Every structure is written in C-alpha cells, then in structure tokens.
mmCIF file of C-alpha atoms in Angstrom:
data_model
loop_
_atom_site.group_PDB
_atom_site.id
_atom_site.type_symbol
_atom_site.label_atom_id
_atom_site.label_comp_id
_atom_site.label_asym_id
_atom_site.label_seq_id
_atom_site.Cartn_x
_atom_site.Cartn_y
_atom_site.Cartn_z
ATOM 1 C CA UNK I 1 0.002 -0.002 0.001
ATOM 2 C CA UNK I 2 2.819 2.347 0.910
ATOM 3 C CA UNK I 3 4.630 1.435 -2.303
ATOM 4 C CA UNK I 4 1.532 2.233 -4.403
ATOM 5 C CA UNK I 5 1.112 5.572 -2.621
ATOM 6 C CA UNK I 6 4.769 6.434 -3.255
ATOM 7 C CA UNK I 7 4.416 5.488 -6.937
ATOM 8 C CA UNK I 8 1.371 7.730 -7.276
ATOM 9 C CA UNK I 9 3.211 10.631 -5.643
ATOM 10 C CA UNK I 10 6.178 10.237 -7.990
ATOM 11 C CA UNK I 11 3.854 10.017 -10.995
ATOM 12 C CA UNK I 12 2.041 13.226 -10.022
ATOM 13 C CA UNK I 13 5.369 14.955 -9.501
ATOM 14 C CA UNK I 14 6.518 13.971 -13.007
ATOM 15 C CA UNK I 15 3.210 15.216 -14.464
ATOM 16 C CA UNK I 16 3.882 18.807 -13.455
ATOM 17 C CA UNK I 17 7.661 18.958 -12.950
ATOM 18 C CA UNK I 18 8.790 18.159 -16.509
ATOM 19 C CA UNK I 19 6.386 20.654 -18.158
ATOM 20 C CA UNK I 20 7.412 23.304 -15.627
ATOM 21 C CA UNK I 21 11.112 22.833 -16.441
ATOM 22 C CA UNK I 22 10.362 23.013 -20.178
ATOM 23 C CA UNK I 23 8.213 26.105 -19.629
ATOM 24 C CA UNK I 24 10.802 28.045 -17.627
ATOM 25 C CA UNK I 25 13.693 27.094 -19.929
ATOM 26 C CA UNK I 26 11.808 27.759 -23.160
ATOM 27 C CA UNK I 27 10.379 31.028 -21.856
ATOM 28 C CA UNK I 28 13.834 32.257 -20.866
ATOM 29 C CA UNK I 29 15.106 31.545 -24.394
ATOM 30 C CA UNK I 30 12.087 33.332 -25.848
ATOM 31 C CA UNK I 31 12.803 36.429 -23.753
ATOM 32 C CA UNK I 32 16.423 36.368 -24.881
ATOM 33 C CA UNK I 33 15.343 36.003 -28.515
ATOM 34 C CA UNK I 34 13.391 39.279 -28.582
ATOM 35 C CA UNK I 35 16.392 41.166 -27.241
ATOM 36 C CA UNK I 36 18.732 39.625 -29.807
ATOM 37 C CA UNK I 37 16.315 40.799 -32.506
ATOM 38 C CA UNK I 38 16.581 44.362 -31.185
ATOM 39 C CA UNK I 39 20.372 44.171 -31.298
ATOM 40 C CA UNK I 40 20.144 42.944 -34.894
ATOM 41 C CA UNK I 41 18.015 45.941 -35.827
ATOM 42 C CA UNK I 42 20.487 48.299 -34.167
ATOM 43 C CA UNK I 43 23.265 47.079 -36.503
ATOM 44 C CA UNK I 44 21.045 47.428 -39.613
ATOM 45 C CA UNK I 45 20.403 43.712 -40.041
ATOM 46 C CA UNK I 46 16.894 43.395 -41.485
ATOM 47 C CA UNK I 47 14.270 41.412 -39.574
ATOM 48 C CA UNK I 48 13.747 39.019 -42.488
ATOM 49 C CA UNK I 49 17.459 38.327 -43.011
ATOM 50 C CA UNK I 50 18.090 37.840 -39.293
ATOM 51 C CA UNK I 51 15.111 35.526 -38.943
ATOM 52 C CA UNK I 52 15.828 33.529 -42.115
ATOM 53 C CA UNK I 53 19.481 32.798 -41.378
ATOM 54 C CA UNK I 54 18.804 32.129 -37.678
ATOM 55 C CA UNK I 55 15.980 29.706 -38.419
ATOM 56 C CA UNK I 56 18.125 28.035 -41.084
ATOM 57 C CA UNK I 57 20.908 27.527 -38.537
ATOM 58 C CA UNK I 58 18.480 26.216 -35.911
ATOM 59 C CA UNK I 59 16.967 23.791 -38.455
ATOM 60 C CA UNK I 60 20.451 22.495 -39.276
ATOM 61 C CA UNK I 61 21.320 22.032 -35.582
ATOM 62 C CA UNK I 62 18.131 20.091 -34.865
ATOM 63 C CA UNK I 63 18.433 18.083 -38.075
ATOM 64 C CA UNK I 64 21.956 16.973 -37.113
ATOM 65 C CA UNK I 65 20.726 15.999 -33.630
ATOM 66 C CA UNK I 66 17.821 14.068 -35.139
ATOM 67 C CA UNK I 67 20.173 12.245 -37.531
ATOM 68 C CA UNK I 68 22.522 11.414 -34.649
ATOM 69 C CA UNK I 69 19.595 9.843 -32.788
ATOM 70 C CA UNK I 70 18.381 8.047 -35.906
ATOM 71 C CA UNK I 71 15.117 9.985 -35.743
ATOM 72 C CA UNK I 72 14.949 12.115 -38.892
ATOM 73 C CA UNK I 73 11.704 13.957 -39.716
ATOM 74 C CA UNK I 74 9.413 11.628 -41.677
ATOM 75 C CA UNK I 75 8.273 12.930 -45.054
ATOM 76 C CA UNK I 76 4.746 12.110 -46.227
ATOM 77 C CA UNK I 77 1.642 14.098 -47.083
ATOM 78 C CA UNK I 78 0.490 14.198 -43.462
ATOM 79 C CA UNK I 79 3.774 15.397 -41.977
ATOM 80 C CA UNK I 80 4.520 17.872 -44.773
ATOM 81 C CA UNK I 81 1.158 19.518 -44.089
ATOM 82 C CA UNK I 82 2.029 19.628 -40.392
ATOM 83 C CA UNK I 83 5.470 21.135 -40.999
ATOM 84 C CA UNK I 84 4.143 23.774 -43.411
ATOM 85 C CA UNK I 85 1.226 25.041 -41.337
ATOM 86 C CA UNK I 86 3.138 24.872 -38.036
ATOM 87 C CA UNK I 87 6.093 26.658 -39.632
ATOM 88 C CA UNK I 88 3.877 29.407 -41.038
ATOM 89 C CA UNK I 89 1.855 30.058 -37.882
ATOM 90 C CA UNK I 90 4.318 29.478 -35.073
ATOM 91 C CA UNK I 91 7.647 30.407 -36.664
ATOM 92 C CA UNK I 92 7.730 32.370 -39.921
ATOM 93 C CA UNK I 93 4.561 34.447 -39.646
ATOM 94 C CA UNK I 94 4.549 35.314 -35.948
ATOM 95 C CA UNK I 95 8.298 35.915 -35.627
ATOM 96 C CA UNK I 96 8.518 38.021 -38.787
ATOM 97 C CA UNK I 97 5.813 40.288 -37.374
ATOM 98 C CA UNK I 98 7.510 40.455 -33.970
ATOM 99 C CA UNK I 99 11.025 41.037 -35.294
ATOM 100 C CA UNK I 100 9.819 43.683 -37.771
ATOM 101 C CA UNK I 101 7.914 45.518 -35.039
ATOM 102 C CA UNK I 102 10.736 45.596 -32.479
ATOM 103 C CA UNK I 103 12.544 48.663 -33.973
ATOM 104 C CA UNK I 104 9.241 50.571 -33.824
ATOM 105 C CA UNK I 105 7.734 49.471 -30.488
ATOM 106 C CA UNK I 106 10.722 48.075 -28.555
ATOM 107 C CA UNK I 107 11.859 44.622 -27.470
ATOM 108 C CA UNK I 108 10.172 45.041 -24.085
ATOM 109 C CA UNK I 109 6.729 45.572 -25.619
ATOM 110 C CA UNK I 110 7.074 42.597 -27.964
ATOM 111 C CA UNK I 111 8.174 40.447 -25.025
ATOM 112 C CA UNK I 112 5.006 41.565 -23.243
ATOM 113 C CA UNK I 113 2.489 40.896 -26.017
ATOM 114 C CA UNK I 114 3.822 37.372 -26.463
ATOM 115 C CA UNK I 115 2.051 36.766 -23.126
ATOM 116 C CA UNK I 116 -1.351 37.246 -24.818
ATOM 117 C CA UNK I 117 -1.914 33.802 -26.439
ATOM 118 C CA UNK I 118 -3.020 31.987 -23.224
ATOM 119 C CA UNK I 119 -6.547 33.391 -23.217
ATOM 120 C CA UNK I 120 -7.022 32.818 -26.948
ATOM 121 C CA UNK I 121 -5.596 29.302 -26.663
ATOM 122 C CA UNK I 122 -7.687 28.485 -23.612
ATOM 123 C CA UNK I 123 -10.937 29.675 -25.203
ATOM 124 C CA UNK I 124 -10.123 27.754 -28.374
ATOM 125 C CA UNK I 125 -9.227 24.609 -26.418
ATOM 126 C CA UNK I 126 -12.524 24.784 -24.514
ATOM 127 C CA UNK I 127 -14.492 25.326 -27.733
ATOM 128 C CA UNK I 128 -12.803 22.337 -29.373
ATOM 129 C CA UNK I 129 -13.192 20.134 -26.264
ATOM 130 C CA UNK I 130 -9.418 19.860 -25.946
ATOM 131 C CA UNK I 131 -9.481 21.266 -22.409
ATOM 132 C CA UNK I 132 -11.858 20.519 -19.543
ATOM 133 C CA UNK I 133 -12.907 23.672 -17.711
ATOM 134 C CA UNK I 134 -11.239 24.009 -14.340
ATOM 135 C CA UNK I 135 -11.513 27.088 -12.176
ATOM 136 C CA UNK I 136 -7.854 27.156 -11.085
ATOM 137 C CA UNK I 137 -6.543 26.929 -14.647
ATOM 138 C CA UNK I 138 -9.010 29.517 -15.892
ATOM 139 C CA UNK I 139 -7.960 31.849 -13.070
ATOM 140 C CA UNK I 140 -4.312 31.297 -13.999
ATOM 141 C CA UNK I 141 -4.901 32.254 -17.624
ATOM 142 C CA UNK I 142 -6.904 35.326 -16.627
ATOM 143 C CA UNK I 143 -4.221 36.393 -14.149
ATOM 144 C CA UNK I 144 -1.446 36.070 -16.741
ATOM 145 C CA UNK I 145 -3.535 37.965 -19.284
ATOM 146 C CA UNK I 146 -4.317 40.705 -16.752
ATOM 147 C CA UNK I 147 -0.599 41.137 -16.170
ATOM 148 C CA UNK I 148 0.031 41.537 -19.892
ATOM 149 C CA UNK I 149 -2.875 43.957 -20.334
ATOM 150 C CA UNK I 150 -1.668 46.050 -17.393
ATOM 151 C CA UNK I 151 1.704 46.469 -19.057
ATOM 152 C CA UNK I 152 0.407 46.893 -22.623
ATOM 153 C CA UNK I 153 -2.156 49.554 -21.635
ATOM 154 C CA UNK I 154 0.589 52.015 -20.740
ATOM 155 C CA UNK I 155 2.277 51.402 -24.096
ATOM 156 C CA UNK I 156 -0.883 52.372 -25.973
ATOM 157 C CA UNK I 157 -1.322 55.505 -23.850
ATOM 158 C CA UNK I 158 2.223 56.778 -24.504
ATOM 159 C CA UNK I 159 2.294 60.050 -26.529
ATOM 160 C CA UNK I 160 4.746 58.625 -29.099
ATOM 161 C CA UNK I 161 2.910 55.314 -29.598
ATOM 162 C CA UNK I 162 3.181 53.888 -33.137
ATOM 163 C CA UNK I 163 -0.314 52.469 -33.439
ATOM 164 C CA UNK I 164 0.201 50.773 -36.832
ATOM 165 C CA UNK I 165 3.142 48.715 -35.607
ATOM 166 C CA UNK I 166 1.440 48.047 -32.282
ATOM 167 C CA UNK I 167 -1.563 46.598 -34.128
ATOM 168 C CA UNK I 168 0.618 44.600 -36.543
ATOM 169 C CA UNK I 169 2.585 43.206 -33.618
ATOM 170 C CA UNK I 170 -0.675 42.162 -31.932
ATOM 171 C CA UNK I 171 -1.475 39.876 -34.872
ATOM 172 C CA UNK I 172 1.485 37.728 -33.789
ATOM 173 C CA UNK I 173 -0.150 36.367 -30.605
ATOM 174 C CA UNK I 174 -3.231 35.367 -32.620
ATOM 175 C CA UNK I 175 -1.046 33.315 -34.970
ATOM 176 C CA UNK I 176 0.731 31.733 -31.996
ATOM 177 C CA UNK I 177 -2.559 30.752 -30.346
ATOM 178 C CA UNK I 178 -3.860 29.141 -33.548
ATOM 179 C CA UNK I 179 -0.525 27.363 -33.950
ATOM 180 C CA UNK I 180 -0.705 26.030 -30.367
ATOM 181 C CA UNK I 181 -4.085 24.448 -31.053
ATOM 182 C CA UNK I 182 -3.167 23.180 -34.521
ATOM 183 C CA UNK I 183 -0.001 21.396 -33.391
ATOM 184 C CA UNK I 184 -1.907 19.500 -30.706
ATOM 185 C CA UNK I 185 -4.875 18.615 -32.919
ATOM 186 C CA UNK I 186 -2.806 17.504 -35.896
ATOM 187 C CA UNK I 187 0.212 15.942 -34.154
ATOM 188 C CA UNK I 188 1.222 13.045 -36.448
ATOM 189 C CA UNK I 189 0.684 9.758 -34.666
ATOM 190 C CA UNK I 190 3.823 7.988 -33.578
ATOM 191 C CA UNK I 191 6.199 10.860 -34.446
ATOM 192 C CA UNK I 192 8.406 12.252 -31.662
ATOM 193 C CA UNK I 193 8.978 15.899 -30.816
ATOM 194 C CA UNK I 194 12.665 15.829 -31.778
ATOM 195 C CA UNK I 195 11.670 14.709 -35.301
ATOM 196 C CA UNK I 196 8.878 17.260 -35.712
ATOM 197 C CA UNK I 197 10.883 20.300 -34.572
ATOM 198 C CA UNK I 198 13.481 20.268 -37.405
ATOM 199 C CA UNK I 199 10.746 19.526 -39.944
ATOM 200 C CA UNK I 200 8.818 22.601 -38.843
ATOM 201 C CA UNK I 201 11.918 24.809 -38.960
ATOM 202 C CA UNK I 202 12.855 23.585 -42.442
ATOM 203 C CA UNK I 203 9.349 24.485 -43.635
ATOM 204 C CA UNK I 204 9.644 27.919 -41.992
ATOM 205 C CA UNK I 205 13.000 28.445 -43.732
ATOM 206 C CA UNK I 206 11.411 27.726 -47.125
ATOM 207 C CA UNK I 207 8.561 30.138 -46.381
ATOM 208 C CA UNK I 208 10.969 32.914 -45.346
ATOM 209 C CA UNK I 209 13.126 32.250 -48.413
ATOM 210 C CA UNK I 210 10.112 32.798 -50.657
ATOM 211 C CA UNK I 211 9.360 36.092 -48.872
ATOM 212 C CA UNK I 212 12.928 37.183 -49.622
ATOM 213 C CA UNK I 213 12.150 37.169 -53.357
ATOM 214 C CA UNK I 214 9.317 39.695 -52.945
ATOM 215 C CA UNK I 215 9.978 43.369 -53.807
ATOM 216 C CA UNK I 216 11.308 45.382 -50.869
ATOM 217 C CA UNK I 217 12.667 42.375 -48.988
ATOM 218 C CA UNK I 218 16.241 41.122 -48.754
ATOM 219 C CA UNK I 219 18.105 38.232 -47.179
ATOM 220 C CA UNK I 220 21.500 39.925 -47.394
ATOM 221 C CA UNK I 221 23.723 40.274 -44.334
ATOM 222 C CA UNK I 222 26.196 43.170 -43.853
ATOM 223 C CA UNK I 223 29.706 41.768 -44.278
ATOM 224 C CA UNK I 224 31.723 44.751 -42.996
ATOM 225 C CA UNK I 225 31.764 43.350 -39.455
ATOM 226 C CA UNK I 226 31.583 39.956 -37.804
ATOM 227 C CA UNK I 227 28.918 41.009 -35.288
ATOM 228 C CA UNK I 228 25.920 40.195 -37.566
ATOM 229 C CA UNK I 229 27.213 36.653 -38.054
ATOM 230 C CA UNK I 230 27.816 36.227 -34.319
ATOM 231 C CA UNK I 231 24.261 37.389 -33.579
ATOM 232 C CA UNK I 232 22.846 35.010 -36.174
ATOM 233 C CA UNK I 233 24.833 32.094 -34.723
ATOM 234 C CA UNK I 234 23.665 32.906 -31.192
ATOM 235 C CA UNK I 235 20.050 33.303 -32.298
ATOM 236 C CA UNK I 236 20.236 29.994 -34.184
ATOM 237 C CA UNK I 237 21.266 28.211 -30.978
ATOM 238 C CA UNK I 238 18.525 30.000 -29.031
ATOM 239 C CA UNK I 239 15.923 29.028 -31.627
ATOM 240 C CA UNK I 240 17.115 25.395 -31.672
ATOM 241 C CA UNK I 241 16.659 25.099 -27.906
ATOM 242 C CA UNK I 242 13.451 27.125 -27.881
ATOM 243 C CA UNK I 243 11.603 25.092 -30.521
ATOM 244 C CA UNK I 244 12.788 21.725 -29.225
ATOM 245 C CA UNK I 245 11.487 22.688 -25.773
ATOM 246 C CA UNK I 246 8.280 23.961 -27.385
ATOM 247 C CA UNK I 247 7.480 20.511 -28.773
ATOM 248 C CA UNK I 248 8.431 18.772 -25.531
ATOM 249 C CA UNK I 249 6.172 21.159 -23.626
ATOM 250 C CA UNK I 250 3.371 20.753 -26.184
ATOM 251 C CA UNK I 251 3.418 16.982 -25.704
ATOM 252 C CA UNK I 252 3.669 16.993 -21.899
ATOM 253 C CA UNK I 253 1.740 20.128 -20.943
ATOM 254 C CA UNK I 254 -0.862 20.663 -23.674
ATOM 255 C CA UNK I 255 -1.667 23.793 -25.705
ATOM 256 C CA UNK I 256 -2.843 26.011 -22.837
ATOM 257 C CA UNK I 257 0.171 25.374 -20.617
ATOM 258 C CA UNK I 258 2.377 25.827 -23.679
ATOM 259 C CA UNK I 259 0.902 29.263 -24.317
ATOM 260 C CA UNK I 260 2.411 30.485 -21.019
ATOM 261 C CA UNK I 261 5.844 30.455 -22.681
ATOM 262 C CA UNK I 262 5.227 34.083 -23.565
ATOM 263 C CA UNK I 263 4.523 35.007 -19.957
ATOM 264 C CA UNK I 264 7.867 33.572 -18.855
ATOM 265 C CA UNK I 265 9.497 35.221 -21.863
ATOM 266 C CA UNK I 266 8.184 38.598 -20.721
ATOM 267 C CA UNK I 267 9.524 38.138 -17.192
ATOM 268 C CA UNK I 268 12.970 37.519 -18.726
ATOM 269 C CA UNK I 269 12.812 39.742 -21.808
ATOM 270 C CA UNK I 270 11.517 42.956 -20.280
ATOM 271 C CA UNK I 271 14.221 43.300 -17.576
ATOM 272 C CA UNK I 272 16.916 42.483 -20.154
ATOM 273 C CA UNK I 273 15.514 45.170 -22.482
ATOM 274 C CA UNK I 274 15.570 47.679 -19.609
ATOM 275 C CA UNK I 275 18.911 46.831 -18.023
ATOM 276 C CA UNK I 276 21.003 45.945 -21.072
ATOM 277 C CA UNK I 277 19.290 47.731 -23.958
ATOM 278 C CA UNK I 278 18.438 50.999 -22.216
ATOM 279 C CA UNK I 279 14.675 50.828 -22.790
ATOM 280 C CA UNK I 280 12.404 52.687 -20.382
ATOM 281 C CA UNK I 281 10.754 50.520 -17.749
ATOM 282 C CA UNK I 282 7.017 50.204 -18.492
ATOM 283 C CA UNK I 283 4.686 51.647 -15.895
ATOM 284 C CA UNK I 284 2.968 48.914 -13.929
ATOM 285 C CA UNK I 285 5.905 46.531 -14.452
ATOM 286 C CA UNK I 286 5.846 45.170 -10.877
ATOM 287 C CA UNK I 287 2.080 44.560 -10.830
ATOM 288 C CA UNK I 288 2.155 43.016 -14.286
ATOM 289 C CA UNK I 289 5.005 40.664 -13.389
ATOM 290 C CA UNK I 290 3.279 39.559 -10.184
ATOM 291 C CA UNK I 291 0.037 38.807 -12.053
ATOM 292 C CA UNK I 292 1.901 36.831 -14.710
ATOM 293 C CA UNK I 293 3.775 34.857 -12.048
ATOM 294 C CA UNK I 294 0.533 34.090 -10.233
ATOM 295 C CA UNK I 295 -1.003 32.915 -13.499
ATOM 296 C CA UNK I 296 1.832 30.471 -14.126
ATOM 297 C CA UNK I 297 1.507 29.117 -10.579
ATOM 298 C CA UNK I 298 -2.276 28.638 -10.834
ATOM 299 C CA UNK I 299 -2.107 26.931 -14.209
ATOM 300 C CA UNK I 300 0.631 24.621 -12.940
ATOM 301 C CA UNK I 301 -1.340 23.719 -9.804
ATOM 302 C CA UNK I 302 -4.439 23.134 -11.915
ATOM 303 C CA UNK I 303 -2.538 20.755 -14.194
ATOM 304 C CA UNK I 304 -1.221 18.804 -11.206
ATOM 305 C CA UNK I 305 -4.775 18.392 -9.885
ATOM 306 C CA UNK I 306 -5.835 16.965 -13.257
ATOM 307 C CA UNK I 307 -3.349 14.101 -12.910
ATOM 308 C CA UNK I 308 -5.066 10.717 -12.757
ATOM 309 C CA UNK I 309 -5.441 9.173 -9.322
ATOM 310 C CA UNK I 310 -4.515 5.691 -10.459
ATOM 311 C CA UNK I 311 -1.473 4.444 -12.241
ATOM 312 C CA UNK I 312 -2.158 2.991 -15.708
#
C-alpha cells in the first residue's frame, strides 16, 4: 500500500515537474530572442534576413541532432502539411511580425504581447473540447492575461505610440494561439517531438526564403563586421533550444500550458531590455510581473490536480 502511494506521488510529480522545467527554460530563451532581434536591428540587419538565417541555422542544428539519434523527420503528405502550417503560424509568420515591429515598439513591448496567447488558446481549447474547464486553470490564464494587459495599456497611452506597428505586432499572438491548437490537434501519430521540430523549422526556412524574393525584402547580411554573423549564430542556438522545448512542452503540458511560454518570456525579456538595452521601464511593471507569475503558478497547480489518481 505504501509502495503504491509512493508510486502515485512520484507520478504526479513527473506530471507537473517536466512541463514546468520546459516552460521556464523555453520562456527564458524566448525572452532572450526578442532582445537579440533588437540588437540585430540596431546594426542594420533586417528582420527578415536575421530571422531567415537564424531559423536556417536552428533547423540544421536540430536536423543533425535528429540524424545522430536516428530519428529524422518523416516525409509524407500528413507530416509535410504539419510542418508547413506549423512553420507558417508558429515560426515564420509570428516571428517576422515580432522582429519587424521591435525597432518601432521596442523589445520590451514585444516580449510583453507574447504573453497574450493563453486566453485565446484556452478559449479555443474549450471550444474544441481539448481542455476541460477548471476554475484554477481559468484563473491562472486570466491572471497572466491581466498582467500583460496592465503592461500593454501604458504602451498604448504613450504620446509617441506607433499604433500601426502596435496593431501589426498584436497579430502575432493570434497566430501563436492558432498554432498552439493546430500542433496539438494535428500531431502526427507515432512521431516524436525531436523529429517534428526540425521539420517545422525547415518548412519555416522555405517560407521565409520565398518572402525574400518579394519586392522590398532582402536576405543579405552586412559583411563589414563579424557582429551580424555572431548574432545570427547565437540566435540559431537559441531558436534550436526554444523550438525543441516547445514541442516537448506541447506533448507533456498541452496547448494552454504551452501558451504560457510568452509570460515567462516577458519576465525575462523585459528586464533584459531595460537593463542591457536601455529601454524605459514600463509603468505597472511590478504589478504586471506579479500577475503573470501568479497565473503560471495557478495553471501549474491546476494541471497537477488533473493528474489521474490511479497508475495505468
């Protein structure tokens, strides 16, 4: 009896501990990513070029790891569809909007609005019967969203607010929320996360390459200095870790828990933007951070309570 009780305790611990580790690690990389994008803009490296070459490098890193493990991305109609739509929604589309907006609205603001997908994801998951309503988890999502809204409100009310870029940047969280739901609904059966991640990034690379051929866009990198190449290499490693953790979190935590990546990213990204990039601290930063932290805690507790009481 004692052995069974101990086994149940360990199982419940694994249910919430692994997703929490993935969440905190992936969110930290996400917060770092937005700040690297600002640095790229400061040295005149275009958002498209920085994103394309970084994603290409991340795809190569994950592809090599997958080959080393003997787990290359499978190629068939079902998986190609998955790679293409996931790459468009969660990588190419959302990140191109975010990276393009950063020079106009700041890395701190972009780090903040990436906290917005939880509510959209949660509502969508409830509507599609992917998530069972639970008061604690709903309160966690609302708390995290309230923290983001508190911080974003002051950005809109600033006298020098660039409303066009603010609105364009806000399309990004919508794409992320749809991507969160899509990846869970259409996850190819029997395919692991470390095989899907490089497939998605390869698809995103192809999409960004096609954008580079459009008028007014360029994939060129300034060659006068080595700094652009160093930034691209660093961002590639960040992306590789970020998207591998994203799939691990998607599988273990579900789409709603996954959507809290942005909340953790904001907690990391905003202070970095303030302390290292010289951006002005948003008003309401303390309250917003506390609300976001409370949201993560409530959603995590709610997930632990959903763990089955018996061991399969």
